[in-house]
CSV table of C-alpha atoms and ligand atoms in Angstrom, one decimal:
chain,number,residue,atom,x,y,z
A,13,UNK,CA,68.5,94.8,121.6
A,14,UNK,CA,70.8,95.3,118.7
A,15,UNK,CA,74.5,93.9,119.3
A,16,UNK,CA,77.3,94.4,117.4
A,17,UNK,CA,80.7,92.2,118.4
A,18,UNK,CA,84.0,93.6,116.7
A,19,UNK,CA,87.1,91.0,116.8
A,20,UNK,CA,90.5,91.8,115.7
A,21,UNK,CA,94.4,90.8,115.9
A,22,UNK,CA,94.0,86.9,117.4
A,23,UNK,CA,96.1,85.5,114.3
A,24,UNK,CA,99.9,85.4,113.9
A,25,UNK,CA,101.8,84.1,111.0
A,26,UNK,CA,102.1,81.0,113.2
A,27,UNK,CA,98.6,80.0,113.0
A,28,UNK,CA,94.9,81.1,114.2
A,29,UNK,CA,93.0,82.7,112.6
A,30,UNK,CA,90.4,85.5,113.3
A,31,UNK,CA,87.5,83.9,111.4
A,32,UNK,CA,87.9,80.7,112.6
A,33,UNK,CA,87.1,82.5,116.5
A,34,UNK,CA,84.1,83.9,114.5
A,35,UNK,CA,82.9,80.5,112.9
A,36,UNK,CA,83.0,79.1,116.6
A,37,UNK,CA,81.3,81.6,117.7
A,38,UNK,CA,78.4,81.8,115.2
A,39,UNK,CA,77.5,78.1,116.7
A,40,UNK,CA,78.0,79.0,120.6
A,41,UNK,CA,75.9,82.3,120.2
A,42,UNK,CA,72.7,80.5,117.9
A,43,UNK,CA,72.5,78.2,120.6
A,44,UNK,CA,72.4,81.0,123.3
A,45,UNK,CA,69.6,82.0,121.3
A,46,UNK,CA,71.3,85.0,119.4
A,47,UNK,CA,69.2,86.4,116.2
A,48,UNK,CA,71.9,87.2,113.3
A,49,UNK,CA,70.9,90.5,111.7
A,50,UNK,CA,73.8,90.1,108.8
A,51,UNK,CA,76.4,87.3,107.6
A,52,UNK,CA,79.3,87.2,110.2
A,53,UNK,CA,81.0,90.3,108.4
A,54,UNK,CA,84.6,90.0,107.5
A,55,UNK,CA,86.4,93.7,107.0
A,56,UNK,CA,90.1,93.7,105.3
A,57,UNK,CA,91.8,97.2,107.0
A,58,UNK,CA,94.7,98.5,105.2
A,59,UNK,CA,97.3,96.1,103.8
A,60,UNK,CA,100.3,97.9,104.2
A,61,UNK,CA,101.0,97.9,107.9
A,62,UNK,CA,103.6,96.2,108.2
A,63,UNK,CA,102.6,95.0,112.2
A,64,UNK,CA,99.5,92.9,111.0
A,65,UNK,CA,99.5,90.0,109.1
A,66,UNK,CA,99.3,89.6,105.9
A,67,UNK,CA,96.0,89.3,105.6
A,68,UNK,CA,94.9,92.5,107.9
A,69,UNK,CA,91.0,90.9,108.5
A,70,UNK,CA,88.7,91.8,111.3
A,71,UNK,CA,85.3,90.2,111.9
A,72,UNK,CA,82.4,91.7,113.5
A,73,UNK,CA,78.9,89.7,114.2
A,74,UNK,CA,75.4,91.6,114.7
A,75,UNK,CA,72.6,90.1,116.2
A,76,UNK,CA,69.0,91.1,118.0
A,77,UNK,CA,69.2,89.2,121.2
A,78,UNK,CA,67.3,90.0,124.6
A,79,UNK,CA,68.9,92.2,126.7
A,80,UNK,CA,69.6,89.5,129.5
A,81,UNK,CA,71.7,87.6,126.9
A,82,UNK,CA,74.4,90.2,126.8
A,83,UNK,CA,76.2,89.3,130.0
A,84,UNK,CA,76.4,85.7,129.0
A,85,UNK,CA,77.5,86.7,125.5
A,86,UNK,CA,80.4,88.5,126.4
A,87,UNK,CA,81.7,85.7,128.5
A,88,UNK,CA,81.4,83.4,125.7
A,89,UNK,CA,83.5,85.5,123.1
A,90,UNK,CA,85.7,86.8,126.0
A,91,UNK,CA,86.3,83.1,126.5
A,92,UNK,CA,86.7,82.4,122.7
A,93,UNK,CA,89.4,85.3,121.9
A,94,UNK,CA,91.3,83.9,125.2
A,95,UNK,CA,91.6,80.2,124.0
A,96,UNK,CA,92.3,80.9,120.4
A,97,UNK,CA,94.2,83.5,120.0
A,98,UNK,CA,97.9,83.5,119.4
A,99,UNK,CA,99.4,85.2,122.9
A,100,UNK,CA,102.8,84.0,122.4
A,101,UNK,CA,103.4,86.1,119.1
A,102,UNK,CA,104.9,89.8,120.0
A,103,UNK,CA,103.0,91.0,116.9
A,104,UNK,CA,99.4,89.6,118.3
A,105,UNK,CA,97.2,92.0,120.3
A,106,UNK,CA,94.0,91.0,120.1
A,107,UNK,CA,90.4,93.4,120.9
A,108,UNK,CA,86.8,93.0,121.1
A,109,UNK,CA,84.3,95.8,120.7
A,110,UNK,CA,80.7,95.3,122.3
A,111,UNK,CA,78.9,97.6,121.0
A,112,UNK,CA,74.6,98.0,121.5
A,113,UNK,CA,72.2,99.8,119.4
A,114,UNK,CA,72.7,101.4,115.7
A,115,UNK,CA,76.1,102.0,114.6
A,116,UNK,CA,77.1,105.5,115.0
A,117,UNK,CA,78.2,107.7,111.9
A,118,UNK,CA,80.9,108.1,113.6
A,119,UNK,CA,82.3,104.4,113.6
A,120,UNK,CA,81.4,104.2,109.9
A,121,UNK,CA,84.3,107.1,109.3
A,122,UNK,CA,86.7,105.5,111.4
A,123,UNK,CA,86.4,102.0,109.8
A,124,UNK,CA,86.9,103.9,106.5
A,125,UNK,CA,89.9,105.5,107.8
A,126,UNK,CA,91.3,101.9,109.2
A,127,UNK,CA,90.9,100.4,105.8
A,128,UNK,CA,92.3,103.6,103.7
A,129,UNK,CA,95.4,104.5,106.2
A,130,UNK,CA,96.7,104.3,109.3
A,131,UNK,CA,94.6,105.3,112.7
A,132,UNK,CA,95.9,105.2,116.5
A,133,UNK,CA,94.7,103.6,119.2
A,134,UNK,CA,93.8,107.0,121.0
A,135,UNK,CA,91.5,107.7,118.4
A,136,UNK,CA,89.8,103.9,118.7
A,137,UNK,CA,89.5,104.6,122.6
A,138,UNK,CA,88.1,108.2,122.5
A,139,UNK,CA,85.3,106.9,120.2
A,140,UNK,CA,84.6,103.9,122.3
A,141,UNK,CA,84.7,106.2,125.1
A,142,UNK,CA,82.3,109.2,123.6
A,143,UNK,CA,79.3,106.1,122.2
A,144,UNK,CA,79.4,104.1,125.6
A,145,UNK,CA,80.9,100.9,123.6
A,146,UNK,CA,82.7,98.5,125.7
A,147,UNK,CA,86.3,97.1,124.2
A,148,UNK,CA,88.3,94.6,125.8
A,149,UNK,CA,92.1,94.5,124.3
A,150,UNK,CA,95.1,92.6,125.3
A,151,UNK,CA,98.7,93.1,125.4
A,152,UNK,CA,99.3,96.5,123.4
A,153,UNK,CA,95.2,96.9,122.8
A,154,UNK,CA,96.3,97.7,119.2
A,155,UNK,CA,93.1,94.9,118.5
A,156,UNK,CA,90.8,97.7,119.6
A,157,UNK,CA,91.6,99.5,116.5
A,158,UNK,CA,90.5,96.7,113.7
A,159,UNK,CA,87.5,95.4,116.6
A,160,UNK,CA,85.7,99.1,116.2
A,161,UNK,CA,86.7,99.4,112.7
A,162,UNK,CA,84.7,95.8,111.9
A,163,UNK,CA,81.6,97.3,114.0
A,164,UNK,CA,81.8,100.3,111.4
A,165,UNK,CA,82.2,98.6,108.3
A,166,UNK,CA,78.7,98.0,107.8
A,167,UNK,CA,79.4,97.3,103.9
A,168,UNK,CA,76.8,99.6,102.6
A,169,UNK,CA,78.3,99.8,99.0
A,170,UNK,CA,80.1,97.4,97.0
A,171,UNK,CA,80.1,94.0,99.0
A,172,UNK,CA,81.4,90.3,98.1
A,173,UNK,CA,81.1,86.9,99.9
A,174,UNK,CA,83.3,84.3,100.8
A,175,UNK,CA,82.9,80.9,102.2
A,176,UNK,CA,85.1,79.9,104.4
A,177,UNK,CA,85.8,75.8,105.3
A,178,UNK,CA,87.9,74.7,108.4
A,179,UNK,CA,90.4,72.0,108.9
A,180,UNK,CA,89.2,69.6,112.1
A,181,UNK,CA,92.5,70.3,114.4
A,182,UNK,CA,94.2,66.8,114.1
A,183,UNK,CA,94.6,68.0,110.1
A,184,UNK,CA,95.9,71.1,111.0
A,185,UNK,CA,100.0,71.7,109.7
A,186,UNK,CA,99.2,69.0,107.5
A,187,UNK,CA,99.3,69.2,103.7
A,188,UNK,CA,95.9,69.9,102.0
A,189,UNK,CA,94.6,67.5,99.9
A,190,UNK,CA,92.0,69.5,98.0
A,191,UNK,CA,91.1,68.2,94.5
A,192,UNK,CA,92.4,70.5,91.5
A,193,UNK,CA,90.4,69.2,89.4
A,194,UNK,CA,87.1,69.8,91.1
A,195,UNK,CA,88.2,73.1,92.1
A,196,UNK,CA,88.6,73.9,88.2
A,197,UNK,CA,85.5,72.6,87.6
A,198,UNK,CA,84.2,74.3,90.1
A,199,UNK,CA,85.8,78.1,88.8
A,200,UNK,CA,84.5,77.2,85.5
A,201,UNK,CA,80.9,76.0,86.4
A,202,UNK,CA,81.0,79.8,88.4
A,203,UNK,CA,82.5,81.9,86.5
A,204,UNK,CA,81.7,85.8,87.2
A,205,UNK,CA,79.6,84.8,90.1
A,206,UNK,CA,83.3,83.4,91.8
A,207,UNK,CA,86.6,85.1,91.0
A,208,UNK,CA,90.2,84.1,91.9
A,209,UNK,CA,90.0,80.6,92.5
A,210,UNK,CA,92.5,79.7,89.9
A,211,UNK,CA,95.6,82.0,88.3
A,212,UNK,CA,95.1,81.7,84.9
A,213,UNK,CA,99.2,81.7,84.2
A,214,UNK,CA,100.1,79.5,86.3
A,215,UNK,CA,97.0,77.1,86.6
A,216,UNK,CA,97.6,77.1,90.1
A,217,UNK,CA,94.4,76.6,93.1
A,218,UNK,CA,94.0,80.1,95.2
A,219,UNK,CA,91.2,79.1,97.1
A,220,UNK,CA,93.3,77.0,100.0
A,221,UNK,CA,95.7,78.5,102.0
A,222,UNK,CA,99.1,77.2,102.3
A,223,UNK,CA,100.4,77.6,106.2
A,224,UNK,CA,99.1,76.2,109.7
A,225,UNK,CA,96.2,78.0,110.4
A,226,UNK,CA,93.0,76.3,110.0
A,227,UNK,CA,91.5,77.3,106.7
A,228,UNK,CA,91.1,74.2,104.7
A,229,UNK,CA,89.9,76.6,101.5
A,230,UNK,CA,87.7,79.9,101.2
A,231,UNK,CA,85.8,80.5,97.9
A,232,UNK,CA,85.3,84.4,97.2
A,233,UNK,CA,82.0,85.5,94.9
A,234,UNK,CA,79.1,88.2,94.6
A,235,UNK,CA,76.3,86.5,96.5
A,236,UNK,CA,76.1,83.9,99.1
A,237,UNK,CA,74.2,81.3,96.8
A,238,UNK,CA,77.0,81.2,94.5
A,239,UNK,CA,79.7,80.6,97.1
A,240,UNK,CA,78.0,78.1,98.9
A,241,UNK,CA,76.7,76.4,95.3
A,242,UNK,CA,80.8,76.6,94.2
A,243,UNK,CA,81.4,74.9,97.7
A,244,UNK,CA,79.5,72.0,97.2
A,245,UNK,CA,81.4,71.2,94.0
A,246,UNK,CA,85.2,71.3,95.5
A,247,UNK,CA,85.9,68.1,96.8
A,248,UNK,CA,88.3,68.8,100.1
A,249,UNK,CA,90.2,66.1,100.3
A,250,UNK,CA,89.1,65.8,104.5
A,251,UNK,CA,86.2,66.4,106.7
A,252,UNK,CA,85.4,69.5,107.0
A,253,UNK,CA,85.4,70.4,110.3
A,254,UNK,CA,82.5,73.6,109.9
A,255,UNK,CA,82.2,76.5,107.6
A,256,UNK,CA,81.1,79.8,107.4
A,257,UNK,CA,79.5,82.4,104.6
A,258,UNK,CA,81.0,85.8,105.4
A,259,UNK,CA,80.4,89.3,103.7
A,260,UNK,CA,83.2,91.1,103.0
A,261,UNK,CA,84.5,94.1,101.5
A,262,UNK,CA,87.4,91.8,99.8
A,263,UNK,CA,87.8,92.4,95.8
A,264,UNK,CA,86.5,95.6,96.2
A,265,UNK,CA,89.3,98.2,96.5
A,266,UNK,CA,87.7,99.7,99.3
A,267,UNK,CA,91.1,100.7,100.3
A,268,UNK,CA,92.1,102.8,97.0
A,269,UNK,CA,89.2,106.0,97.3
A,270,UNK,CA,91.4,109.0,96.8
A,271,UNK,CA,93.5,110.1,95.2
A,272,UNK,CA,96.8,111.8,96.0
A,273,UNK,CA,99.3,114.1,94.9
A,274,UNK,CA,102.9,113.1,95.0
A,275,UNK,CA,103.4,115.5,97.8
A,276,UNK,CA,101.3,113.8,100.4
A,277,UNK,CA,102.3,110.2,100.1
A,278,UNK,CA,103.0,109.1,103.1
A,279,UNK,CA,104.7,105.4,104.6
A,280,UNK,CA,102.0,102.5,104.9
A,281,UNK,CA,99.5,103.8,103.3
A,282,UNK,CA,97.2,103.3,100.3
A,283,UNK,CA,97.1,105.7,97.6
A,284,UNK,CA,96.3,106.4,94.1
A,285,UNK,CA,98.7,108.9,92.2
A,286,UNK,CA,98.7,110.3,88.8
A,287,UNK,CA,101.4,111.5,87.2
A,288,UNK,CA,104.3,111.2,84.3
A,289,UNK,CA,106.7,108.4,83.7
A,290,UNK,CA,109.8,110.3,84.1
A,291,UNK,CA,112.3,107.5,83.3
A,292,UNK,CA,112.6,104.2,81.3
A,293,UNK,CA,111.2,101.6,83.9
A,294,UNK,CA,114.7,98.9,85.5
A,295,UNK,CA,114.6,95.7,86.3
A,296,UNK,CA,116.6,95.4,89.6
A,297,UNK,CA,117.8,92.9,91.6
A,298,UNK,CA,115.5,89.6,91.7
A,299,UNK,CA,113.3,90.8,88.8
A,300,UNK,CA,111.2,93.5,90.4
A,301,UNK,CA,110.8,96.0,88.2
A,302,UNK,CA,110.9,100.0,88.7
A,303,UNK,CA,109.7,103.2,87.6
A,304,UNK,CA,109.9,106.6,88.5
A,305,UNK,CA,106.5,109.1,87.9
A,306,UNK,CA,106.2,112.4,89.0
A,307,UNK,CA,103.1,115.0,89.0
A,308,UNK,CA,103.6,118.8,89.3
A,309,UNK,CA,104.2,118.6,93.5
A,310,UNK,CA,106.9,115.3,93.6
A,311,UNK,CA,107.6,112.0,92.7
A,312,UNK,CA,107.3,108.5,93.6
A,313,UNK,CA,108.8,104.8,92.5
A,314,UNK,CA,106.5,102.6,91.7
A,315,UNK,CA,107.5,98.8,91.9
A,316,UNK,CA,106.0,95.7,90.3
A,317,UNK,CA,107.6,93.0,92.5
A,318,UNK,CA,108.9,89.5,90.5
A,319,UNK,CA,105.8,87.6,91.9
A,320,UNK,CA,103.4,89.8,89.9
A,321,UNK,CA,104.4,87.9,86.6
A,322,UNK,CA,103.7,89.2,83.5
A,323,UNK,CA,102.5,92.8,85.2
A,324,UNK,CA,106.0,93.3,84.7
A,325,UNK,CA,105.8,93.5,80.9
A,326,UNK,CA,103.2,96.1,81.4
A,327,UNK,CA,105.3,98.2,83.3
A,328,UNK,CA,108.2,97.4,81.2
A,329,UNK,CA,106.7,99.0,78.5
A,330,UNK,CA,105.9,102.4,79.7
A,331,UNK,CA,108.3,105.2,78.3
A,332,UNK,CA,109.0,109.0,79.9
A,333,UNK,CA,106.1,111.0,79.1
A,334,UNK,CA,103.5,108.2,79.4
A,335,UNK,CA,100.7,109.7,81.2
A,336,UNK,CA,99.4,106.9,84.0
A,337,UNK,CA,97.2,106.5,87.2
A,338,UNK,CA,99.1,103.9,89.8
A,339,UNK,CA,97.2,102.2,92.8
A,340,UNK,CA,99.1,100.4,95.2
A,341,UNK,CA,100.7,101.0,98.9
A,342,UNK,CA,103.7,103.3,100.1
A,343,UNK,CA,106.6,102.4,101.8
A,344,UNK,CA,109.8,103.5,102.4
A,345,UNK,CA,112.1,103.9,99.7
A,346,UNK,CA,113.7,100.6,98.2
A,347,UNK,CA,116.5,101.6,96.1
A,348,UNK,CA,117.4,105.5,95.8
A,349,UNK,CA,115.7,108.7,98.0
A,350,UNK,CA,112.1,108.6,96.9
A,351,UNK,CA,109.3,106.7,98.1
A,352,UNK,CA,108.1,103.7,96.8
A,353,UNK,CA,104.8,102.6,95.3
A,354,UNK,CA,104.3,98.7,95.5
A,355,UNK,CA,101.6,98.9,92.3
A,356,UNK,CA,98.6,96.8,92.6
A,357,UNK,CA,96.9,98.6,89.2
A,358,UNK,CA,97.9,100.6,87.0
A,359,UNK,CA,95.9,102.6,84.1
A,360,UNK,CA,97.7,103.7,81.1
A,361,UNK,CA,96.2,106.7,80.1
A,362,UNK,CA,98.0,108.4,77.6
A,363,UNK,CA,101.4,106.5,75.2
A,364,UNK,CA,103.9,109.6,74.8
A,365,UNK,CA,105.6,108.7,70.7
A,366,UNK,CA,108.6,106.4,71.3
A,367,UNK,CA,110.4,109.0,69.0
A,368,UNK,CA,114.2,107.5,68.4
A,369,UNK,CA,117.4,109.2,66.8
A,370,UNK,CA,118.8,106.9,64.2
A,371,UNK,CA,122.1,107.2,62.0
A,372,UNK,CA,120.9,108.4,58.2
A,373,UNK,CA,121.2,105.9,55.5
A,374,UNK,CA,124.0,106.8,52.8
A,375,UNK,CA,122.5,109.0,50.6
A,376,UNK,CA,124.8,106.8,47.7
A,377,UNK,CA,124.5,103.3,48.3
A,378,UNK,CA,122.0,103.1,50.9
A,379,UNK,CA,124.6,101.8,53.0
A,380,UNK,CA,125.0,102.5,57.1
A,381,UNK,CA,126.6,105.8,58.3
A,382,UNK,CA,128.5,106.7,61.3
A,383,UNK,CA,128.8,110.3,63.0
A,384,UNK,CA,131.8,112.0,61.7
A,385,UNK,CA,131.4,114.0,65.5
A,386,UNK,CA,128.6,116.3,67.0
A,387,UNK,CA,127.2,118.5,64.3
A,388,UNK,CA,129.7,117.0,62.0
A,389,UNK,CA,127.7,115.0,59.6
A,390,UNK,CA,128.4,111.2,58.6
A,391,UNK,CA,130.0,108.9,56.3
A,392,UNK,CA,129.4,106.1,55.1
A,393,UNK,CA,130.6,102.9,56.3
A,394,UNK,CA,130.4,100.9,53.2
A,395,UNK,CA,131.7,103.3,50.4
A,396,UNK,CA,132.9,106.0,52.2
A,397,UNK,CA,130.2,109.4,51.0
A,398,UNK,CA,130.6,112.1,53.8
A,399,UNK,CA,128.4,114.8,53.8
A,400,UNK,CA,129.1,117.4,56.7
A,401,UNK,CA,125.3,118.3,56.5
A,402,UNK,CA,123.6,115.2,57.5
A,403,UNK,CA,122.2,115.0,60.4
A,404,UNK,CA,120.4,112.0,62.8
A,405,UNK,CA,117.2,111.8,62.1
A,406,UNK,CA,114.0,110.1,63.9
A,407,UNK,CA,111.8,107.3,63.6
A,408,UNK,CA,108.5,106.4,65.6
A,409,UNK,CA,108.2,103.2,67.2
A,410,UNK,CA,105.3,101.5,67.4
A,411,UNK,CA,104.2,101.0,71.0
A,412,UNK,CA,103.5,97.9,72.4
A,413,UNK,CA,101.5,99.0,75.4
A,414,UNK,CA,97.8,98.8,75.7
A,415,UNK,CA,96.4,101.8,76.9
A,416,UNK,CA,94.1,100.8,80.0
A,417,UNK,CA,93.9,99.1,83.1
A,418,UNK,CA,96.0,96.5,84.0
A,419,UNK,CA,96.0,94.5,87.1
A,420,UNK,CA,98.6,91.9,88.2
A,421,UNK,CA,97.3,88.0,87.8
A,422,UNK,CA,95.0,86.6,91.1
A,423,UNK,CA,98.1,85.0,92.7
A,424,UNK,CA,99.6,88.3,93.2
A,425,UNK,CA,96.9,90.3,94.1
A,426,UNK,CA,95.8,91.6,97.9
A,427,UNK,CA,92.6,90.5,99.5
A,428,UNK,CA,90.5,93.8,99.0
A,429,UNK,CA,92.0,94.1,94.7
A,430,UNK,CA,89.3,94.7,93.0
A,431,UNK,CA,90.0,91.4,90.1
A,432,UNK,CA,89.2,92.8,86.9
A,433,UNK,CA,86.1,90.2,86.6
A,434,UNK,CA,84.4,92.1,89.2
A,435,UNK,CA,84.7,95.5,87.3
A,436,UNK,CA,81.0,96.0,86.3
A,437,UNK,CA,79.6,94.1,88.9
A,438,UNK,CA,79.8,96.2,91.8
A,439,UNK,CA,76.9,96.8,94.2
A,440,UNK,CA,75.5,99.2,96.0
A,441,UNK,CA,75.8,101.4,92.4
A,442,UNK,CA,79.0,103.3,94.0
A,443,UNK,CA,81.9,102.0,91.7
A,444,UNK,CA,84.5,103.5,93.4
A,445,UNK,CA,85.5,105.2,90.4
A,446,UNK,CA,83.1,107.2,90.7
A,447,UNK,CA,84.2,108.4,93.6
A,448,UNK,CA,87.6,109.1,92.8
A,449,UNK,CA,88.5,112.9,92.4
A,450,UNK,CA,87.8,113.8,88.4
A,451,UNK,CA,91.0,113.9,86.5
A,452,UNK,CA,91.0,114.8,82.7
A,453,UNK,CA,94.2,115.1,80.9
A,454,UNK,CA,95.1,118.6,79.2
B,511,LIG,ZN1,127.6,104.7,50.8
């Protein structure tokens, strides 16, 4: 029979981490005599809820095993969530879905839903409820949620991979020692088949994490081969304790599909939004920078936070009248009444004329003129011509905005960004472009 295993919410910013249950697991379950249908799967759900950690990743592992291994499976991973998971973290709730046989339609939705918004628990329970899937949860059960949504994400469309390596536990809280220079070796040798190992602007290593939990370094890429081949190269710095190939919808954007008018925007949610630039973009306290964009039903902020580097020249540069699609997450508003938008993309799609009212020159001497009052002409500065009938007149700056998409360097971006060396590469022939509603300007 075919078994499906959803696992969410173990990890806490204190350490733990939801894959590392999974690697374990892998191991225990092969030796039970489990047949893997599909790399351990690793789904990101929405990033902007603010009660998950940062990351937001479930796991879920399908197998074929015979039906008298089920009982002893469930002990094992019951057993696994219990001595790994972080209990002692109020934020922590951690759930297991069993589920046997195909996945229903059904769960495929809801995952979708869990990685493009925000979904109750109610919901989670009704399904498990209405398929006959078994879910354990603990504490709040809010696990149950991500643990049905990683049995529904079967990844049908654009997919990536990442490996994953894991620190033995005496290492753990240590510092890493991975070598930079094989790790840029390593992005170079792979280049388009890995993305985001290195931030071009800063020259700094993504691929290791920097807190307790026990990731030594993950690799992301299109295929298996190439992760595991780019693995091989990095040179760790410490035993490796195990690892694990997972497939993943990370780098994909399967959280930006729709988009939305200005009206519907709602707190923790993912959205793309098309509008105006209504004012000059600010740079407020501690560099972020904001805008204000507005479509024919609201309007929305949308922030570029300091960390997203030289984003922040791109949105900079936009002017009122500047035509744009944003893609990013709601919240709350920062600064003033309206919502915010913390940008992860932006397409420039139309650069209004930076059209500017300067003083005339002096029709004598060439020299400056100042405004003898509103509608009152100007004189000159330098040898004194009024003329009562000059006026202000305008000039055209040149724009130095490229129209386009731009995306914030790989240090700033979230797990499921679609990089921009991944655009073209997507699987499954669904770039989710392509499924975004049509939008044409007039
Ligand atoms: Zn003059």
């Amino acid at each position: 029979m075919l078994l499906h295993i959803g696992i969410d919410d173990t990890d806490s910013p204190g350490g733990g981490c939801t894959t590392y249950i999974a690697a374990r697991l892998v191991e225990e379950l092969l030796k039970l005599g489990a047949g893997f249908k599909d790399y351990p799967n690793l789904l990101r759900l929405n990033p902007n809820v603010p009660w998950k950690t940062r990351g937001n990743g479930a796991v879920c592992l399908r197998m074929e095993i015979r039906p008298e291994l089920g009982g002893p499976i469930k002990e094992a991973v019951v057993r696994a969530v219990e001595a790994h998971s972080d209990f002692g973290c109020a934020n922590t709730n951690p759930g297991i879905v069993f589920h046997v046989g195909d996945v229903p339609e059904a769960y495929i939705s809801f995952s979708d839903r869990v990685v493009q918004g925000v979904v109750d628990l109610d919901e989670a329970l009704g399904l498990v409820d209405r398929f006959g899937t078994s879910a354990v949860g603990y504490k709040n059960m809010r696990g149950v949620i991500g643990a049905l949504a990683a049995v529904g994400g079967l990844q049908r469309g654009d997919h990536t991979f990442e490996l994953l390596t894991y620190r033995k536990p005496e290492n753990c809280g240590k510092p890493r020692a991975i070598d930079v220079t094989s790790v840029k070796a390593m992005s170079k040798e792979l280049m388009g088949s890995t993305f985001n190992n290195v931030d071009p602007e800063t020259g700094r290593v993504l691929i290791a994490p920097h807190g307790p939990d026990p990731v030594l370094y993950g690799i992301r890429g299109e295929e298996a081969e190439s992760v595991h081949r780019a693995g091989m190269i990095v040179e760790p710095g410490e035993p490796v304790e195990r690892w694990v190939i997972f497939r993943s919808n990370q780098g994909t954007d399967a959280h930006l599909r729709r988009r939305s008018e200005l009206s519907e925007l709602e707190p923790f949610n993912p959205a793309i939004v098309v509008g105006e630039v209504v004012e000059r973009p600010r740079t407020i306290q501690g560099g972020h920078v904001i805008f204000s964009l507005s479509d024919e039903t609201g309007r929305v902020d949308c922030a570029a936070y300091e960390p997203t580097g030289s984003f922040r020249e791109v949105v900079r540069a936009l002017i009122p009248g500047d035509g744009v699609r944003a893609y990013g997450g709601v919240r709350d508003a920062i600064v003033g009444d309206w919502l915010t938008l913390n940008l992860e993309k932006i397409d420039v799609q139309r650069l209004a004329p930076d059209v500017r009212f300067v003083n005339p020159a002096c029709p004598a001497c060439d020299g400056g003129m100042e405004s003898m009052g509103r509608e009152k002409g100007f004189r000159c500065r330098r040898c004194g011509y009024k003329d009562g009938r000059l006026r202000k007149k305008t000039v055209e700056e040149e724009r130095r905005l490229e129209p386009g998409l731009h995306i914030p360097p790989p240090r700033a971006q979230r797990h499921l960004t679609k990089p921009l060396v991944r655009y073209g590469r997507e699987k499954g022939g669904t770039a989710p472009e392509e499924l975004y509603e049509p939008w044409h300007w007039p």
